[in-house]
Tab-separated table of C-alpha atoms and ligand atoms in Angstrom:
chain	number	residue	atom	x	y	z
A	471	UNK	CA	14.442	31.390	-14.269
A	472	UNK	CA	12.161	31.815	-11.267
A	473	UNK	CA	9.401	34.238	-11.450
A	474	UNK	CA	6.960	35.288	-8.576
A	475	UNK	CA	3.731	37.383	-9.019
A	476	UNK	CA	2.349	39.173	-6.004
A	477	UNK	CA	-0.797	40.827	-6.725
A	478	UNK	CA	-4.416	41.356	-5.872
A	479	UNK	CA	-5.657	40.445	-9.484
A	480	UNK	CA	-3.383	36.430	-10.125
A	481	UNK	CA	-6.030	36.244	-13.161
A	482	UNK	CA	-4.470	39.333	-14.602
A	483	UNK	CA	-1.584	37.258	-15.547
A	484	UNK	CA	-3.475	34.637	-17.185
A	485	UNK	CA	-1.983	35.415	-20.477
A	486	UNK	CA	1.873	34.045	-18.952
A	487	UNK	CA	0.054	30.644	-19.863
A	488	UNK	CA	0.099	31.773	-23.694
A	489	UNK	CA	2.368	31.842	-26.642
A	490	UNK	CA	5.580	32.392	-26.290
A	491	UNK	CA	5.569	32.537	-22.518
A	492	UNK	CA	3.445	29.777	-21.786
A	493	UNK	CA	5.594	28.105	-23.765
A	494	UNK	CA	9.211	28.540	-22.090
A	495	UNK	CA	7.039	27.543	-18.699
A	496	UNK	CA	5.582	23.969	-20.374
A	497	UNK	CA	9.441	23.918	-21.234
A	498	UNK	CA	10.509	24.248	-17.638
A	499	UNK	CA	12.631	27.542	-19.075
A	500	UNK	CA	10.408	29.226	-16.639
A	501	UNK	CA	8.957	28.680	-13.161
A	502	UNK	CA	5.975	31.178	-12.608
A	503	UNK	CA	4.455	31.137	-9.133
A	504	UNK	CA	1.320	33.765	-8.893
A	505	UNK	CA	0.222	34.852	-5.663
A	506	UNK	CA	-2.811	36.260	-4.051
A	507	UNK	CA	-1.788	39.718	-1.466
A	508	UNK	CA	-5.145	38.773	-0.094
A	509	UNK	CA	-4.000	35.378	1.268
A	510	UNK	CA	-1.601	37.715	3.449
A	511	UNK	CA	-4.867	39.383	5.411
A	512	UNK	CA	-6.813	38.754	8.387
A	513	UNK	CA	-9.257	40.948	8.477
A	514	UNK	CA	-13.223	39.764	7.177
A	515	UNK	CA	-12.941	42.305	4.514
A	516	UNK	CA	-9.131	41.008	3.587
A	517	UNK	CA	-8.708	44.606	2.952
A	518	UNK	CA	-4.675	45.674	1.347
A	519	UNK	CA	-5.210	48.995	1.323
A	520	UNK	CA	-6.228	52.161	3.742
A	521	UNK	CA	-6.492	56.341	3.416
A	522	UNK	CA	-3.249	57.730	3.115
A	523	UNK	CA	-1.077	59.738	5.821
A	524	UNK	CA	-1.138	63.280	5.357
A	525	UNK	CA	-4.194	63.388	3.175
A	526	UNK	CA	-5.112	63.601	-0.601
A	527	UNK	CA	-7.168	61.092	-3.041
A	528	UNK	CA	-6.773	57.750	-3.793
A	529	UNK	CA	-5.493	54.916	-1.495
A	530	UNK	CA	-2.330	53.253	-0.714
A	531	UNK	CA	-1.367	49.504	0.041
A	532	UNK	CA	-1.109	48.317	3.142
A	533	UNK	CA	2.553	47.749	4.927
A	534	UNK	CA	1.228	44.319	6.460
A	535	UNK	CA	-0.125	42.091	3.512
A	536	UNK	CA	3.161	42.430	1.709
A	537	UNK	CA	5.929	42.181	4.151
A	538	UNK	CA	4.071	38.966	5.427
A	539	UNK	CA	3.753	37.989	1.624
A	540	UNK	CA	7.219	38.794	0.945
A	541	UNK	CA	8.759	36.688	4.219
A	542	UNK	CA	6.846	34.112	2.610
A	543	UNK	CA	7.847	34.204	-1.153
A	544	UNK	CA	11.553	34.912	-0.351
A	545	UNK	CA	11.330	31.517	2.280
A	546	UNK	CA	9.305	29.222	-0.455
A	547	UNK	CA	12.006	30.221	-3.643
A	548	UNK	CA	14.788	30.614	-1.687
A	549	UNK	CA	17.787	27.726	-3.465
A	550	UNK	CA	21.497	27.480	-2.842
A	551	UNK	CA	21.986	28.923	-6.686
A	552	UNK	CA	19.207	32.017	-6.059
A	553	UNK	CA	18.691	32.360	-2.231
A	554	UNK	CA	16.915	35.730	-3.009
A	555	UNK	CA	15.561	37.324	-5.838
A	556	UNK	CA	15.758	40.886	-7.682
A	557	UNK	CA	12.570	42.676	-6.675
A	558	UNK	CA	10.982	44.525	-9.376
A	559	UNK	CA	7.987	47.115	-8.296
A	560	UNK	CA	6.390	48.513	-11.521
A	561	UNK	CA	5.543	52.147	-11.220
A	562	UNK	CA	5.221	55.194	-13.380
A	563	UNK	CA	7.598	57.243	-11.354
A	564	UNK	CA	10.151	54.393	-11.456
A	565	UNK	CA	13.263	54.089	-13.990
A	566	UNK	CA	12.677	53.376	-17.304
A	567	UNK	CA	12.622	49.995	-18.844
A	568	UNK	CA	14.625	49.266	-21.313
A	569	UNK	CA	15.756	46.592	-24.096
A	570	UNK	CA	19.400	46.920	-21.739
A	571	UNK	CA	17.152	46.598	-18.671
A	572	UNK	CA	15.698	43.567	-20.262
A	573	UNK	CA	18.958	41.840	-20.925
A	574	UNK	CA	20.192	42.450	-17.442
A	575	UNK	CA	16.870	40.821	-16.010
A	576	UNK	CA	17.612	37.938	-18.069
A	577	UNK	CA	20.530	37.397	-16.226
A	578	UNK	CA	18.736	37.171	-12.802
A	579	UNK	CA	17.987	33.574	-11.511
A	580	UNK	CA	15.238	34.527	-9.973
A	581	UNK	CA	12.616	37.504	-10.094
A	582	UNK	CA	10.160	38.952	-7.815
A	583	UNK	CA	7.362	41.532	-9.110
A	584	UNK	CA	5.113	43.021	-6.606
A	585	UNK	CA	2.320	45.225	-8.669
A	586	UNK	CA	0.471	47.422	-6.814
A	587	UNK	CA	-3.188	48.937	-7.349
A	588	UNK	CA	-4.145	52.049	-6.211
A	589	UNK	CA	-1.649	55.083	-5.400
A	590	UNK	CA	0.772	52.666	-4.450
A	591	UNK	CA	2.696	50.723	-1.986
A	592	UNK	CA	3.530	52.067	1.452
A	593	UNK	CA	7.186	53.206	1.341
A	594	UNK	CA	8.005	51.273	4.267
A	595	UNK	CA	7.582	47.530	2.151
A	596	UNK	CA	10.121	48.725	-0.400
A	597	UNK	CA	12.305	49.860	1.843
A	598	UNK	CA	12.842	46.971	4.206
A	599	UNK	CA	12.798	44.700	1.018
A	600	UNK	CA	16.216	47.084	0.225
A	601	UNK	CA	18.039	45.615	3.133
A	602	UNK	CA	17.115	42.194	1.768
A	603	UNK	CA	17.342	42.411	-1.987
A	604	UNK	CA	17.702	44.361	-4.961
A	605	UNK	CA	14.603	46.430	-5.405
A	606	UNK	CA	13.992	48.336	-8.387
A	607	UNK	CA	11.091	50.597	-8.959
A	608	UNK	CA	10.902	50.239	-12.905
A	609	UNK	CA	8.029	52.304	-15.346
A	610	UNK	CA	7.268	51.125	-18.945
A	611	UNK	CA	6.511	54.274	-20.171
A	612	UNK	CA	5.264	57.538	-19.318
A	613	UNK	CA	1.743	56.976	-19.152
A	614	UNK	CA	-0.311	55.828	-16.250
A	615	UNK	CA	-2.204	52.618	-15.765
A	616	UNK	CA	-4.625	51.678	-13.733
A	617	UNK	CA	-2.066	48.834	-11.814
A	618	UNK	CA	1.310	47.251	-12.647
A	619	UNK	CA	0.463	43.646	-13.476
A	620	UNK	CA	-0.069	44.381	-17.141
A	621	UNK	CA	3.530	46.377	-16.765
A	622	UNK	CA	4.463	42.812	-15.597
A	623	UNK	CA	3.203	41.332	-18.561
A	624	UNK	CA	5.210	43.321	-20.852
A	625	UNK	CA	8.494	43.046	-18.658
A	626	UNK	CA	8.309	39.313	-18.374
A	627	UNK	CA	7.769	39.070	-22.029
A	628	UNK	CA	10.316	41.144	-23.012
A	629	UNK	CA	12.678	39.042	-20.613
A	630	UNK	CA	11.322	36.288	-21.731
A	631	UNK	CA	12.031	35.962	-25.114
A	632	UNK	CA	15.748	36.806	-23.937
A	633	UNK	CA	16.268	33.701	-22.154
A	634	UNK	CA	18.400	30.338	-24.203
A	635	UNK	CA	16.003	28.014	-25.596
A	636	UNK	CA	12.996	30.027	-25.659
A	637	UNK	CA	13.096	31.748	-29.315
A	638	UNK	CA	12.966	28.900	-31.859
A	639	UNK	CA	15.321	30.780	-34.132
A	640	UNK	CA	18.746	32.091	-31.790
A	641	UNK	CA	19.374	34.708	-34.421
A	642	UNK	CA	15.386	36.184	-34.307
A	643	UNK	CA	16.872	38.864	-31.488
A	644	UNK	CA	19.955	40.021	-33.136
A	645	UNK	CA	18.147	42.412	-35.385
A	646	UNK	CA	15.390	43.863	-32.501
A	647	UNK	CA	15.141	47.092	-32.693
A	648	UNK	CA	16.935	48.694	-29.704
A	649	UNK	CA	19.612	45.186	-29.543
A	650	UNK	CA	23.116	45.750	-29.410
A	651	UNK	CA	25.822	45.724	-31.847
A	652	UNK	CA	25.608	46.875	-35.611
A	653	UNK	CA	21.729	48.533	-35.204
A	654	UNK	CA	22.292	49.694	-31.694
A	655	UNK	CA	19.942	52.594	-31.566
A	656	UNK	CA	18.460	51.873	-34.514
A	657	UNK	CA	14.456	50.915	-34.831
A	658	UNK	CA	14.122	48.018	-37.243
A	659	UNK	CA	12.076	48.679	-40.754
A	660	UNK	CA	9.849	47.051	-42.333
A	661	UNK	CA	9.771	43.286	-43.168
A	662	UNK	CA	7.792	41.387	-46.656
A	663	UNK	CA	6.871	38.136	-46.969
A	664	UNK	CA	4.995	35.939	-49.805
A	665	UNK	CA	3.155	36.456	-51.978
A	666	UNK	CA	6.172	38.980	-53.944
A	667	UNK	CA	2.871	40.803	-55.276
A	668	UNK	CA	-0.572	41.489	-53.359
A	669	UNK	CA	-3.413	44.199	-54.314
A	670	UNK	CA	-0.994	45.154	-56.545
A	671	UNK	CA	1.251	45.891	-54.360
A	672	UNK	CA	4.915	44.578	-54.809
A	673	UNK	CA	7.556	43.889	-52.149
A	674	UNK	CA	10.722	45.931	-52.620
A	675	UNK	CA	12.541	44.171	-55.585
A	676	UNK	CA	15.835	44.437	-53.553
A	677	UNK	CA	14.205	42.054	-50.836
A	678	UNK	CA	13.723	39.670	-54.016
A	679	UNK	CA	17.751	40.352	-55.592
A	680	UNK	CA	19.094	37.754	-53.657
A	681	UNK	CA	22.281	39.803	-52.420
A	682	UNK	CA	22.563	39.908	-49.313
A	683	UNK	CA	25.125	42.552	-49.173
A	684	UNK	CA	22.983	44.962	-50.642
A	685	UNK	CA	19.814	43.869	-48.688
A	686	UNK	CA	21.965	44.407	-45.429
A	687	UNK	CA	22.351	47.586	-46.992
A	688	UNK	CA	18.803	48.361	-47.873
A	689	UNK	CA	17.864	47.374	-44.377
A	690	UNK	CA	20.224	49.522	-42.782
A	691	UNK	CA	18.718	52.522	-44.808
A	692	UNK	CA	15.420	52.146	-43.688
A	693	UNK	CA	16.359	51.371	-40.156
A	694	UNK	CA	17.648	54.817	-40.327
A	695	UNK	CA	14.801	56.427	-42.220
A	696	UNK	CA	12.557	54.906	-39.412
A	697	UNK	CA	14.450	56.213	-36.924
A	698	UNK	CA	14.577	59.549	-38.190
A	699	UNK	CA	10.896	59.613	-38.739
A	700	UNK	CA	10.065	58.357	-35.708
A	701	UNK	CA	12.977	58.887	-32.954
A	702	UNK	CA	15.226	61.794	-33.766
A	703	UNK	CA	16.538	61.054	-30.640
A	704	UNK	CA	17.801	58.089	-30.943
A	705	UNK	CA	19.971	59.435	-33.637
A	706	UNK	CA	21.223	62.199	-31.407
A	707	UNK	CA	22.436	59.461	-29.837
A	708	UNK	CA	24.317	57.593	-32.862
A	709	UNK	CA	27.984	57.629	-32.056
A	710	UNK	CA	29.531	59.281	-34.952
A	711	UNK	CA	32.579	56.517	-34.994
A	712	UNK	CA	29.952	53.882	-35.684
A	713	UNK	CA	28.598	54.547	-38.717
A	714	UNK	CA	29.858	54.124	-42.346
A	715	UNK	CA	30.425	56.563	-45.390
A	716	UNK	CA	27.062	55.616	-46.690
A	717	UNK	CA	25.140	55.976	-43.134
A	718	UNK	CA	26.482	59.045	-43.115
A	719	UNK	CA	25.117	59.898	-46.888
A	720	UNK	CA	21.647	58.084	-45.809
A	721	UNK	CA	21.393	60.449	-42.513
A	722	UNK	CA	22.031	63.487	-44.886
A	723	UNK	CA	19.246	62.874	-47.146
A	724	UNK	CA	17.402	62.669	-43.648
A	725	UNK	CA	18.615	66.316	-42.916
A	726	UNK	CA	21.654	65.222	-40.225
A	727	UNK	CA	25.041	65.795	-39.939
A	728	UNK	CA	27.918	64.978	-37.674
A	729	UNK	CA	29.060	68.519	-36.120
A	730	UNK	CA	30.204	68.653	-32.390
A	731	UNK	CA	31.248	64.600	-32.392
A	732	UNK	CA	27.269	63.828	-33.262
A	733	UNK	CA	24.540	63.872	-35.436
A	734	UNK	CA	22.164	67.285	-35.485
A	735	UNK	CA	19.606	68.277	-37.863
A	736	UNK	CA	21.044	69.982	-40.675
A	737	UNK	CA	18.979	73.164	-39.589
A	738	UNK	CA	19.840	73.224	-35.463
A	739	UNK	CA	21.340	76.112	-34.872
A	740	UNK	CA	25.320	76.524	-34.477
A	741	UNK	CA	26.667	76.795	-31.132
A	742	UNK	CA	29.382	79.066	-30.494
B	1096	ADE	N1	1.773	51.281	-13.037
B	1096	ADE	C1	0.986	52.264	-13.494
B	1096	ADE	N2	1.516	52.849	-14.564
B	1096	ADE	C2	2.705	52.227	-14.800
B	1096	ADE	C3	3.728	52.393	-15.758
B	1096	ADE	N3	3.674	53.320	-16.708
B	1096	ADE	N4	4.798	51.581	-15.694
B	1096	ADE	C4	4.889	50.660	-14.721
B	1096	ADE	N5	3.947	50.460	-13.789
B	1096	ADE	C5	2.872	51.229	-13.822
Protein backbone atom coordinates (compact mmCIF):
# COMPACT_ATOMS: atom_id res chain seq x y z
CA UNK A 1 0.00 0.00 0.00
CA UNK A 2 0.88 3.57 -0.95
CA UNK A 3 0.52 6.23 1.56
CA UNK A 4 0.99 10.08 1.03
CA UNK A 5 1.18 12.73 3.85
CA UNK A 6 0.43 16.31 2.97
CA UNK A 7 0.93 18.54 5.78
CA UNK A 8 2.57 21.61 7.20
CA UNK A 9 4.15 19.67 10.23
CA UNK A 10 6.12 16.11 7.96
CA UNK A 11 7.90 15.74 11.56
CA UNK A 12 4.52 15.14 13.08
CA UNK A 13 4.57 11.82 11.50
CA UNK A 14 7.85 10.84 12.69
CA UNK A 15 6.45 8.10 14.74
CA UNK A 16 5.28 6.06 11.06
CA UNK A 17 9.13 5.17 11.34
CA UNK A 18 8.31 3.15 14.69
CA UNK A 19 7.03 -0.16 15.80
CA UNK A 20 4.71 -1.73 14.10
CA UNK A 21 4.48 0.77 11.29
CA UNK A 22 7.93 1.41 10.73
CA UNK A 23 8.11 -1.94 10.48
CA UNK A 24 5.60 -2.96 7.52
CA UNK A 25 7.57 0.18 5.65
CA UNK A 26 11.37 -1.50 6.27
CA UNK A 27 9.20 -4.52 4.92
CA UNK A 28 8.20 -2.73 1.76
CA UNK A 29 4.33 -3.60 3.07
CA UNK A 30 4.18 0.10 3.02
CA UNK A 31 5.35 3.03 0.90
CA UNK A 32 5.03 6.34 2.99
CA UNK A 33 5.84 9.53 1.10
CA UNK A 34 5.52 12.79 3.56
CA UNK A 35 5.17 16.04 2.09
CA UNK A 36 5.73 19.60 2.97
CA UNK A 37 2.24 22.10 1.84
CA UNK A 38 4.92 24.71 2.14
CA UNK A 39 6.97 23.41 -0.82
CA UNK A 40 3.61 24.30 -2.79
CA UNK A 41 4.09 28.35 -1.96
CA UNK A 42 5.63 31.23 -3.48
CA UNK A 43 5.27 33.77 -1.43
CA UNK A 44 8.57 34.94 1.13
CA UNK A 45 6.42 34.12 4.02
CA UNK A 46 5.30 30.56 2.26
CA UNK A 47 2.14 31.42 3.95
CA UNK A 48 -1.02 28.28 3.53
CA UNK A 49 -3.41 30.02 5.13
CA UNK A 50 -5.47 33.58 5.06
CA UNK A 51 -8.71 35.32 7.09
CA UNK A 52 -11.71 33.66 6.21
CA UNK A 53 -14.69 34.90 3.83
CA UNK A 54 -17.52 36.14 5.61
CA UNK A 55 -15.77 36.72 8.88
CA UNK A 56 -15.29 34.95 12.32
CA UNK A 57 -11.98 33.60 14.24
CA UNK A 58 -9.46 31.44 13.29
CA UNK A 59 -7.97 30.91 9.76
CA UNK A 60 -8.48 28.70 6.89
CA UNK A 61 -6.01 26.98 4.34
CA UNK A 62 -5.29 28.31 1.38
CA UNK A 63 -7.01 26.91 -2.09
CA UNK A 64 -3.50 27.27 -3.93
CA UNK A 65 -0.81 25.27 -1.87
CA UNK A 66 -2.94 22.17 -2.04
CA UNK A 67 -4.42 21.89 -5.42
CA UNK A 68 -0.76 22.52 -6.71
CA UNK A 69 0.34 19.85 -4.04
CA UNK A 70 -2.31 17.56 -4.98
CA UNK A 71 -1.59 17.80 -9.09
CA UNK A 72 1.66 16.87 -7.90
CA UNK A 73 1.13 13.85 -5.51
CA UNK A 74 -1.63 12.32 -7.74
CA UNK A 75 1.18 12.72 -10.97
CA UNK A 76 4.31 11.25 -8.76
CA UNK A 77 2.03 7.91 -7.32
CA UNK A 78 0.04 7.58 -10.08
CA UNK A 79 0.70 3.30 -11.40
CA UNK A 80 -1.27 1.25 -13.87
CA UNK A 81 -2.61 -0.93 -10.62
CA UNK A 82 -3.53 2.56 -8.45
CA UNK A 83 -3.63 5.50 -10.97
CA UNK A 84 -5.32 7.56 -8.14
CA UNK A 85 -5.74 7.27 -4.66
CA UNK A 86 -8.70 7.47 -1.95
CA UNK A 87 -8.34 10.91 -0.37
CA UNK A 88 -8.83 10.95 3.23
CA UNK A 89 -9.24 14.65 4.96
CA UNK A 90 -9.34 14.18 8.79
CA UNK A 91 -11.82 16.46 10.43
CA UNK A 92 -14.04 16.56 13.45
CA UNK A 93 -17.15 17.24 11.49
CA UNK A 94 -16.31 14.35 9.14
CA UNK A 95 -17.79 10.61 9.36
CA UNK A 96 -16.77 8.53 11.90
CA UNK A 97 -13.94 6.13 11.77
CA UNK A 98 -14.43 2.96 12.34
CA UNK A 99 -12.82 -0.70 12.82
CA UNK A 100 -15.28 -1.34 9.29
CA UNK A 101 -13.81 1.93 7.97
CA UNK A 102 -10.45 0.53 8.74
CA UNK A 103 -10.92 -2.70 6.89
CA UNK A 104 -12.24 -0.97 3.84
CA UNK A 105 -9.03 1.36 3.81
CA UNK A 106 -7.05 -1.67 3.86
CA UNK A 107 -8.36 -2.55 0.75
CA UNK A 108 -7.24 0.70 -1.04
CA UNK A 109 -3.92 0.47 -3.06
CA UNK A 110 -3.15 3.61 -2.44
CA UNK A 111 -4.05 6.46 0.17
CA UNK A 112 -3.87 10.11 0.26
CA UNK A 113 -4.31 12.14 3.70
CA UNK A 114 -4.29 15.82 3.53
CA UNK A 115 -4.40 17.19 7.41
CA UNK A 116 -5.17 20.50 7.80
CA UNK A 117 -4.26 23.11 10.69
CA UNK A 118 -6.27 25.78 11.54
CA UNK A 119 -10.22 26.02 10.84
CA UNK A 120 -9.69 24.07 7.92
CA UNK A 121 -9.30 23.62 4.29
CA UNK A 122 -10.98 25.88 1.77
CA UNK A 123 -14.03 23.98 0.43
CA UNK A 124 -13.02 24.53 -2.98
CA UNK A 125 -9.67 21.84 -2.63
CA UNK A 126 -12.03 19.09 -1.52
CA UNK A 127 -14.29 19.64 -3.90
CA UNK A 128 -12.33 19.60 -7.12
CA UNK A 129 -10.36 16.60 -5.56
CA UNK A 130 -14.25 14.94 -5.76
CA UNK A 131 -14.21 15.04 -9.50
CA UNK A 132 -10.85 13.28 -9.33
CA UNK A 133 -11.04 10.80 -6.50
CA UNK A 134 -12.74 9.48 -3.65
CA UNK A 135 -12.61 12.04 -0.90
CA UNK A 136 -13.71 11.31 2.44
CA UNK A 137 -13.85 13.74 5.25
CA UNK A 138 -13.33 11.16 8.22
CA UNK A 139 -13.26 12.28 12.37
CA UNK A 140 -11.75 9.94 15.04
CA UNK A 141 -13.83 10.97 17.60
CA UNK A 142 -15.79 13.70 18.88
CA UNK A 143 -13.29 15.80 20.34
CA UNK A 144 -11.26 18.48 18.72
CA UNK A 145 -7.56 18.62 18.05
CA UNK A 146 -5.46 21.07 17.37
CA UNK A 147 -4.69 19.48 13.47
CA UNK A 148 -5.33 16.13 11.76
CA UNK A 149 -1.88 14.59 11.40
CA UNK A 150 -2.06 12.87 14.76
CA UNK A 151 -5.78 11.69 13.41
CA UNK A 152 -3.46 10.33 10.64
CA UNK A 153 -1.43 8.58 12.96
CA UNK A 154 -4.14 6.68 14.46
CA UNK A 155 -5.89 5.90 11.00
CA UNK A 156 -2.76 4.61 9.40
CA UNK A 157 -2.13 2.49 12.37
CA UNK A 158 -5.27 1.12 12.63
CA UNK A 159 -5.00 0.28 8.76
CA UNK A 160 -1.94 -0.76 9.22
CA UNK A 161 -1.98 -3.53 11.31
CA UNK A 162 -4.86 -4.76 8.84
CA UNK A 163 -2.69 -5.26 5.99
CA UNK A 164 -1.13 -9.37 5.13
CA UNK A 165 2.20 -9.75 6.50
CA UNK A 166 2.31 -7.03 8.89
CA UNK A 167 0.96 -8.72 12.30
CA UNK A 168 3.43 -11.49 13.19
CA UNK A 169 0.61 -13.65 14.46
CA UNK A 170 -2.52 -13.75 11.43
CA UNK A 171 -4.93 -14.73 14.15
CA UNK A 172 -3.82 -11.50 16.69
CA UNK A 173 -6.95 -9.48 14.84
CA UNK A 174 -9.63 -12.00 14.97
CA UNK A 175 -10.46 -11.29 18.56
CA UNK A 176 -10.13 -7.06 18.34
CA UNK A 177 -12.60 -5.65 19.89
CA UNK A 178 -15.04 -4.17 17.33
CA UNK A 179 -13.75 -7.26 14.45
CA UNK A 180 -16.24 -9.15 12.77
CA UNK A 181 -17.72 -12.45 13.23
CA UNK A 182 -18.41 -14.25 16.67
CA UNK A 183 -17.52 -10.83 19.00
CA UNK A 184 -18.90 -8.42 16.49
CA UNK A 185 -19.90 -5.61 18.75
CA UNK A 186 -18.36 -6.89 21.47
CA UNK A 187 -15.25 -4.97 23.38
CA UNK A 188 -12.62 -7.55 24.25
CA UNK A 189 -11.86 -8.24 28.24
CA UNK A 190 -9.20 -8.55 29.94
CA UNK A 191 -6.06 -10.64 29.13
CA UNK A 192 -3.26 -12.45 32.05
CA UNK A 193 -0.07 -13.46 31.48
CA UNK A 194 2.90 -15.04 33.74
CA UNK A 195 3.61 -15.06 36.54
CA UNK A 196 -0.13 -17.16 37.49
CA UNK A 197 0.34 -15.16 40.92
CA UNK A 198 1.72 -11.45 41.49
CA UNK A 199 1.20 -9.11 44.74
CA UNK A 200 -0.91 -11.68 45.58
CA UNK A 201 -2.89 -11.37 43.06
CA UNK A 202 -3.93 -14.54 41.01
CA UNK A 203 -4.99 -14.79 37.35
CA UNK A 204 -8.47 -16.22 36.89
CA UNK A 205 -8.00 -20.04 37.53
CA UNK A 206 -10.19 -20.70 34.40
CA UNK A 207 -7.39 -18.93 32.22
CA UNK A 208 -5.07 -21.70 33.95
CA UNK A 209 -7.92 -24.97 33.36
CA UNK A 210 -6.64 -25.68 30.17
CA UNK A 211 -10.20 -26.02 28.40
CA UNK A 212 -10.55 -24.15 25.93
CA UNK A 213 -14.19 -24.55 25.55
CA UNK A 214 -14.86 -23.12 28.72
CA UNK A 215 -12.19 -20.32 28.42
CA UNK A 216 -13.98 -19.34 25.05
CA UNK A 217 -16.74 -19.24 27.30
CA UNK A 218 -15.29 -17.23 30.09
CA UNK A 219 -14.05 -14.80 27.52
CA UNK A 220 -17.22 -14.35 25.94
CA UNK A 221 -18.72 -13.42 29.44
CA UNK A 222 -16.53 -10.77 30.13
CA UNK A 223 -16.56 -9.42 26.65
CA UNK A 224 -20.11 -8.87 27.48
CA UNK A 225 -19.70 -7.61 31.02
CA UNK A 226 -17.25 -5.02 29.43
CA UNK A 227 -19.49 -4.06 27.08
CA UNK A 228 -22.24 -3.53 29.29
CA UNK A 229 -20.14 -1.53 31.62
CA UNK A 230 -18.73 0.42 29.24
CA UNK A 231 -20.94 0.58 25.86
CA UNK A 232 -24.58 -0.12 26.47
CA UNK A 233 -24.84 0.75 23.13
CA UNK A 234 -23.15 -1.51 21.54
CA UNK A 235 -25.42 -4.05 23.01
CA UNK A 236 -28.47 -2.22 21.76
CA UNK A 237 -26.99 -3.14 18.86
CA UNK A 238 -26.47 -7.09 19.47
CA UNK A 239 -28.65 -8.87 16.99
CA UNK A 240 -30.80 -11.02 19.06
CA UNK A 241 -30.32 -14.15 16.43
CA UNK A 242 -26.63 -14.06 17.27
CA UNK A 243 -26.29 -14.88 20.54
CA UNK A 244 -26.57 -18.20 22.49
CA UNK A 245 -28.78 -19.49 25.48
CA UNK A 246 -26.02 -18.60 27.82
CA UNK A 247 -25.31 -14.93 26.24
CA UNK A 248 -28.59 -14.46 26.75
CA UNK A 249 -28.37 -15.67 30.66
CA UNK A 250 -24.91 -13.55 30.90
CA UNK A 251 -26.79 -10.25 29.45
CA UNK A 252 -29.56 -10.89 32.13
CA UNK A 253 -27.38 -10.85 35.04
CA UNK A 254 -26.25 -7.51 33.24
CA UNK A 255 -29.94 -6.25 33.50
CA UNK A 256 -30.90 -6.90 29.46
CA UNK A 257 -33.34 -8.62 27.73
CA UNK A 258 -34.42 -9.32 24.21
CA UNK A 259 -38.01 -7.53 23.84
CA UNK A 260 -38.90 -5.79 20.46
CA UNK A 261 -36.21 -8.18 18.32
CA UNK A 262 -33.24 -6.55 20.72
CA UNK A 263 -31.63 -6.21 23.80
CA UNK A 264 -33.02 -3.28 26.40
CA UNK A 265 -32.27 -2.78 29.91
CA UNK A 266 -34.41 -4.78 31.99
CA UNK A 267 -35.83 -1.41 33.48
CA UNK A 268 -36.51 0.73 29.92
CA UNK A 269 -39.75 1.40 29.84
CA UNK A 270 -42.41 -0.69 27.66
CA UNK A 271 -43.51 0.74 24.53
CA UNK A 272 -46.96 0.40 23.55
N1 LIG B 1 -8.87 17.30 13.41
C1 LIG B 1 -9.20 17.92 14.55
N2 LIG B 1 -9.95 17.14 15.32
C2 LIG B 1 -10.13 15.97 14.65
C3 LIG B 1 -10.82 14.78 14.92
N3 LIG B 1 -11.52 14.59 16.04
N4 LIG B 1 -10.79 13.80 14.00
C4 LIG B 1 -10.12 13.97 12.85
N5 LIG B 1 -9.44 15.09 12.54
C5 LIG B 1 -9.44 16.07 13.42
Amino acid sequence: MRIDVVTIFPEYLAPLDVSLVGKACAKGLIDVHLHQLRDWTYDVHKTVDDTPYGGGPGMVMKPEPWGLALDAVLERGASAAAPVPRMIVPTPSGRPFTQDLAVELADEPWLLFAPARYEGIDRRVLDEAATRMRVDEVSIGDYVLAGGEVAVLVMVEAVARLLPGVLGNAESHRDDSFAPGAMANLLEGPVYTKPAQWRGREVPPITVSGNHGAIARWRRDEALRRTAAHRPDLIARIDPAAVDKKDRATLAELGWIERDGRFQPTDAPVAD
